[in-house]
Short mmCIF file of N, CA and C in Angstrom, two decimals:
data_model
loop_
_atom_site.label_atom_id
_atom_site.label_comp_id
_atom_site.label_asym_id
_atom_site.label_seq_id
_atom_site.Cartn_x
_atom_site.Cartn_y
_atom_site.Cartn_z
N MET A 1 -13.09 -1.95 -0.34
CA MET A 1 -12.74 -0.52 -0.72
C MET A 1 -14.07 0.36 -0.70
N ALA A 2 -13.93 1.41 -0.20
CA ALA A 2 -14.93 2.43 -0.16
C ALA A 2 -15.63 2.81 -1.44
N PRO A 3 -16.81 2.61 -1.73
CA PRO A 3 -17.45 3.00 -3.11
C PRO A 3 -17.29 4.37 -3.60
N TYR A 4 -17.17 5.33 -2.63
CA TYR A 4 -16.99 6.74 -2.93
C TYR A 4 -15.57 7.03 -3.37
N HIS A 5 -14.66 6.40 -2.90
CA HIS A 5 -13.34 6.64 -3.21
C HIS A 5 -12.41 5.66 -4.18
N ALA A 6 -13.13 4.60 -4.63
CA ALA A 6 -12.56 3.62 -5.35
C ALA A 6 -11.70 4.24 -6.59
N GLY A 7 -12.44 5.09 -7.41
CA GLY A 7 -11.83 5.65 -8.49
C GLY A 7 -10.72 6.47 -8.29
N GLU A 8 -10.81 7.39 -7.31
CA GLU A 8 -9.61 8.27 -6.99
C GLU A 8 -8.30 7.28 -6.49
N VAL A 9 -8.77 6.39 -5.56
CA VAL A 9 -7.53 5.29 -5.14
C VAL A 9 -6.88 4.77 -6.23
N PHE A 10 -7.78 4.13 -7.16
CA PHE A 10 -7.13 3.37 -8.33
C PHE A 10 -6.30 4.32 -9.15
N VAL A 11 -6.73 5.49 -9.64
CA VAL A 11 -6.02 6.41 -10.39
C VAL A 11 -4.73 6.66 -9.84
N ILE A 12 -4.63 7.16 -8.51
CA ILE A 12 -3.44 7.36 -7.76
C ILE A 12 -2.42 6.10 -7.87
N ALA A 13 -2.91 5.00 -7.36
CA ALA A 13 -2.19 3.79 -7.47
C ALA A 13 -1.70 3.41 -8.74
N GLN A 14 -2.40 3.47 -9.78
CA GLN A 14 -1.90 3.20 -11.21
C GLN A 14 -0.96 4.16 -11.63
N ALA A 15 -1.09 5.42 -11.23
CA ALA A 15 0.01 6.49 -11.75
C ALA A 15 1.36 6.23 -11.13
N VAL A 16 1.34 5.89 -9.76
CA VAL A 16 2.55 5.55 -9.06
C VAL A 16 3.26 4.26 -9.61
N SER A 17 2.39 3.33 -9.78
CA SER A 17 2.90 2.15 -10.19
C SER A 17 3.58 1.96 -11.63
N MET A 18 3.11 2.98 -12.49
CA MET A 18 3.58 3.01 -13.89
C MET A 18 4.80 4.00 -13.98
N THR A 19 5.12 4.67 -12.94
CA THR A 19 6.33 5.48 -12.94
C THR A 19 7.61 4.57 -13.54
N GLY A 20 7.82 3.56 -12.73
CA GLY A 20 9.14 2.80 -12.97
C GLY A 20 9.11 2.16 -14.38
N PRO A 21 7.91 1.50 -14.83
CA PRO A 21 7.99 1.07 -16.30
C PRO A 21 8.24 1.91 -17.31
N PHE A 22 7.89 3.31 -17.17
CA PHE A 22 8.04 4.26 -18.16
C PHE A 22 9.60 4.75 -18.08
N MET A 23 10.19 4.92 -16.90
CA MET A 23 11.35 5.21 -16.74
C MET A 23 12.52 4.37 -16.76
N ALA A 24 12.35 3.13 -16.59
CA ALA A 24 13.39 2.16 -16.73
C ALA A 24 14.19 2.01 -18.04
N PRO A 25 13.45 2.00 -19.17
CA PRO A 25 14.05 1.82 -20.44
C PRO A 25 15.04 3.04 -20.77
N PRO A 26 14.73 4.32 -20.53
CA PRO A 26 15.65 5.25 -21.06
C PRO A 26 16.85 5.36 -20.16
N ILE A 27 16.71 5.01 -18.71
CA ILE A 27 17.57 4.97 -17.79
C ILE A 27 18.67 3.70 -17.98
N PHE A 28 18.21 2.70 -18.26
CA PHE A 28 19.01 1.45 -18.70
C PHE A 28 19.73 1.73 -20.03
N ALA A 29 19.06 2.43 -20.95
CA ALA A 29 19.87 2.56 -22.17
C ALA A 29 20.95 3.62 -22.03
N ALA A 30 20.81 4.47 -21.14
CA ALA A 30 21.82 5.49 -20.80
C ALA A 30 22.90 4.78 -19.87
N LEU A 31 22.61 3.87 -19.26
CA LEU A 31 23.68 3.03 -18.34
C LEU A 31 24.31 1.95 -19.06
N THR A 32 23.87 1.65 -20.22
CA THR A 32 24.59 0.49 -20.96
C THR A 32 24.86 0.92 -22.37
N LEU A 33 25.49 1.97 -22.34
CA LEU A 33 26.09 2.43 -23.74
C LEU A 33 26.96 1.63 -24.58
N HIS A 34 27.79 0.82 -23.66
CA HIS A 34 28.87 -0.11 -24.33
C HIS A 34 28.38 -1.66 -24.16
N ASN A 35 27.30 -1.72 -23.63
CA ASN A 35 26.66 -3.01 -23.51
C ASN A 35 27.75 -3.98 -22.81
N SER A 36 28.38 -3.63 -21.94
CA SER A 36 29.22 -4.37 -21.11
C SER A 36 28.63 -5.11 -20.08
N ALA A 37 29.40 -6.16 -19.63
CA ALA A 37 28.81 -6.93 -18.55
C ALA A 37 28.69 -6.04 -17.04
N GLY A 38 29.72 -5.40 -16.90
CA GLY A 38 29.76 -4.29 -15.81
C GLY A 38 28.54 -3.46 -15.76
N GLU A 39 28.32 -2.84 -17.10
CA GLU A 39 27.12 -1.99 -16.94
C GLU A 39 25.78 -2.63 -16.75
N TRP A 40 25.51 -4.01 -17.24
CA TRP A 40 24.21 -4.52 -17.03
C TRP A 40 24.26 -5.27 -15.41
N GLN A 41 25.36 -5.36 -14.88
CA GLN A 41 25.50 -5.75 -13.42
C GLN A 41 24.92 -4.44 -12.63
N LEU A 42 25.50 -3.23 -12.99
CA LEU A 42 24.82 -2.20 -12.45
C LEU A 42 23.24 -1.96 -12.53
N CYS A 43 22.83 -2.30 -13.74
CA CYS A 43 21.29 -2.18 -13.87
C CYS A 43 20.75 -3.22 -13.04
N PHE A 44 21.22 -4.43 -13.04
CA PHE A 44 20.69 -5.64 -12.19
C PHE A 44 20.72 -4.95 -10.71
N GLY A 45 21.89 -4.58 -10.28
CA GLY A 45 22.00 -4.04 -8.90
C GLY A 45 20.96 -2.89 -8.65
N ILE A 46 20.56 -1.92 -9.42
CA ILE A 46 19.73 -0.96 -9.30
C ILE A 46 18.31 -1.62 -9.16
N THR A 47 17.97 -2.61 -10.12
CA THR A 47 16.78 -3.20 -10.12
C THR A 47 16.47 -3.90 -8.70
N PHE A 48 17.46 -4.78 -8.36
CA PHE A 48 17.52 -5.47 -7.11
C PHE A 48 17.31 -4.55 -5.82
N ALA A 49 18.10 -3.42 -5.74
CA ALA A 49 17.90 -2.37 -4.65
C ALA A 49 16.53 -1.81 -4.63
N VAL A 50 15.90 -1.57 -5.88
CA VAL A 50 14.47 -0.94 -5.86
C VAL A 50 13.43 -1.92 -5.35
N LEU A 51 13.61 -3.22 -5.84
CA LEU A 51 12.62 -4.28 -5.26
C LEU A 51 12.71 -4.50 -3.83
N VAL A 52 14.07 -4.62 -3.42
CA VAL A 52 14.00 -4.85 -1.89
C VAL A 52 13.65 -3.55 -1.13
N LEU A 53 14.00 -2.39 -1.61
CA LEU A 53 13.53 -1.19 -0.67
C LEU A 53 12.00 -1.23 -0.79
N THR A 54 11.34 -1.23 -1.97
CA THR A 54 9.93 -1.30 -1.95
C THR A 54 9.29 -2.33 -0.92
N SER A 55 9.90 -3.61 -1.17
CA SER A 55 9.31 -4.58 -0.30
C SER A 55 9.45 -4.39 1.26
N LEU A 56 10.55 -3.81 1.63
CA LEU A 56 10.71 -3.43 2.87
C LEU A 56 9.82 -2.38 3.50
N LEU A 57 9.58 -1.33 2.43
CA LEU A 57 8.57 -0.34 2.77
C LEU A 57 7.25 -0.86 2.98
N TYR A 58 6.84 -1.85 2.16
CA TYR A 58 5.43 -2.55 2.20
C TYR A 58 5.20 -3.27 3.43
N VAL A 59 6.46 -4.06 3.80
CA VAL A 59 6.25 -4.96 5.09
C VAL A 59 6.20 -3.86 6.27
N THR A 60 6.95 -2.72 6.10
CA THR A 60 6.98 -1.94 7.20
C THR A 60 5.71 -1.18 7.54
N PHE A 61 5.14 -0.72 6.58
CA PHE A 61 3.98 0.19 6.66
C PHE A 61 2.61 -0.48 6.28
N ALA A 62 2.53 -1.54 5.82
CA ALA A 62 1.33 -2.17 5.42
C ALA A 62 0.42 -2.64 6.71
N SER A 63 -0.84 -2.38 6.53
CA SER A 63 -1.66 -2.81 7.58
C SER A 63 -2.88 -3.39 7.06
N SER A 64 -3.55 -4.40 7.82
CA SER A 64 -4.71 -5.00 7.53
C SER A 64 -5.82 -4.37 8.27
N LYS A 65 -5.68 -3.44 9.05
CA LYS A 65 -6.70 -2.65 9.68
C LYS A 65 -7.66 -1.91 8.82
N LYS A 66 -8.85 -2.12 9.07
CA LYS A 66 -9.89 -1.43 8.18
C LYS A 66 -9.87 0.13 8.59
N ALA A 67 -9.86 0.85 7.40
CA ALA A 67 -9.70 2.31 7.58
C ALA A 67 -10.96 2.86 7.98
N ASP A 68 -10.94 4.14 8.68
CA ASP A 68 -12.30 4.84 8.92
C ASP A 68 -12.94 5.20 7.80
N TRP A 69 -12.40 5.67 6.79
CA TRP A 69 -13.10 6.11 5.56
C TRP A 69 -13.77 4.98 4.80
N ASP A 70 -13.40 3.62 5.15
CA ASP A 70 -13.86 2.52 4.50
C ASP A 70 -15.21 2.22 4.94
N GLU A 71 -15.72 2.86 5.98
CA GLU A 71 -17.21 2.41 6.44
C GLU A 71 -18.25 2.89 5.52
N GLU A 72 -19.13 2.10 5.14
CA GLU A 72 -20.19 2.40 4.27
C GLU A 72 -21.25 3.33 5.02
N SER A 73 -21.64 4.26 4.36
CA SER A 73 -22.67 5.11 5.12
C SER A 73 -23.92 4.89 4.38
N THR A 74 -24.96 4.98 5.41
CA THR A 74 -26.37 4.70 4.88
C THR A 74 -27.02 6.05 4.54
N GLU A 75 -26.50 7.03 4.86
CA GLU A 75 -26.91 8.49 4.68
C GLU A 75 -27.07 8.75 3.20
N LEU A 76 -28.03 9.49 2.66
CA LEU A 76 -27.91 10.11 1.51
C LEU A 76 -27.44 11.48 1.32
N ASN A 77 -26.67 11.82 0.54
CA ASN A 77 -26.11 13.13 0.29
C ASN A 77 -26.93 14.05 -0.30
#
């Protein structure tokens, strides 16, 4: 990872990755008011769909090619 951008990349990735864990409990609480099997099946289906969608997006757009901005510069700023 480029040393000059590591902090910014980490903060952005962490903020995006923590959106789901913060939003899931209130959403599932609202969807399971009666605690029935059907309500929990819906929650499971939503979780499954999100996992499959994000996996497909990762497989589709991921690349192992080194980015241009990842080159270390020997110049002093």
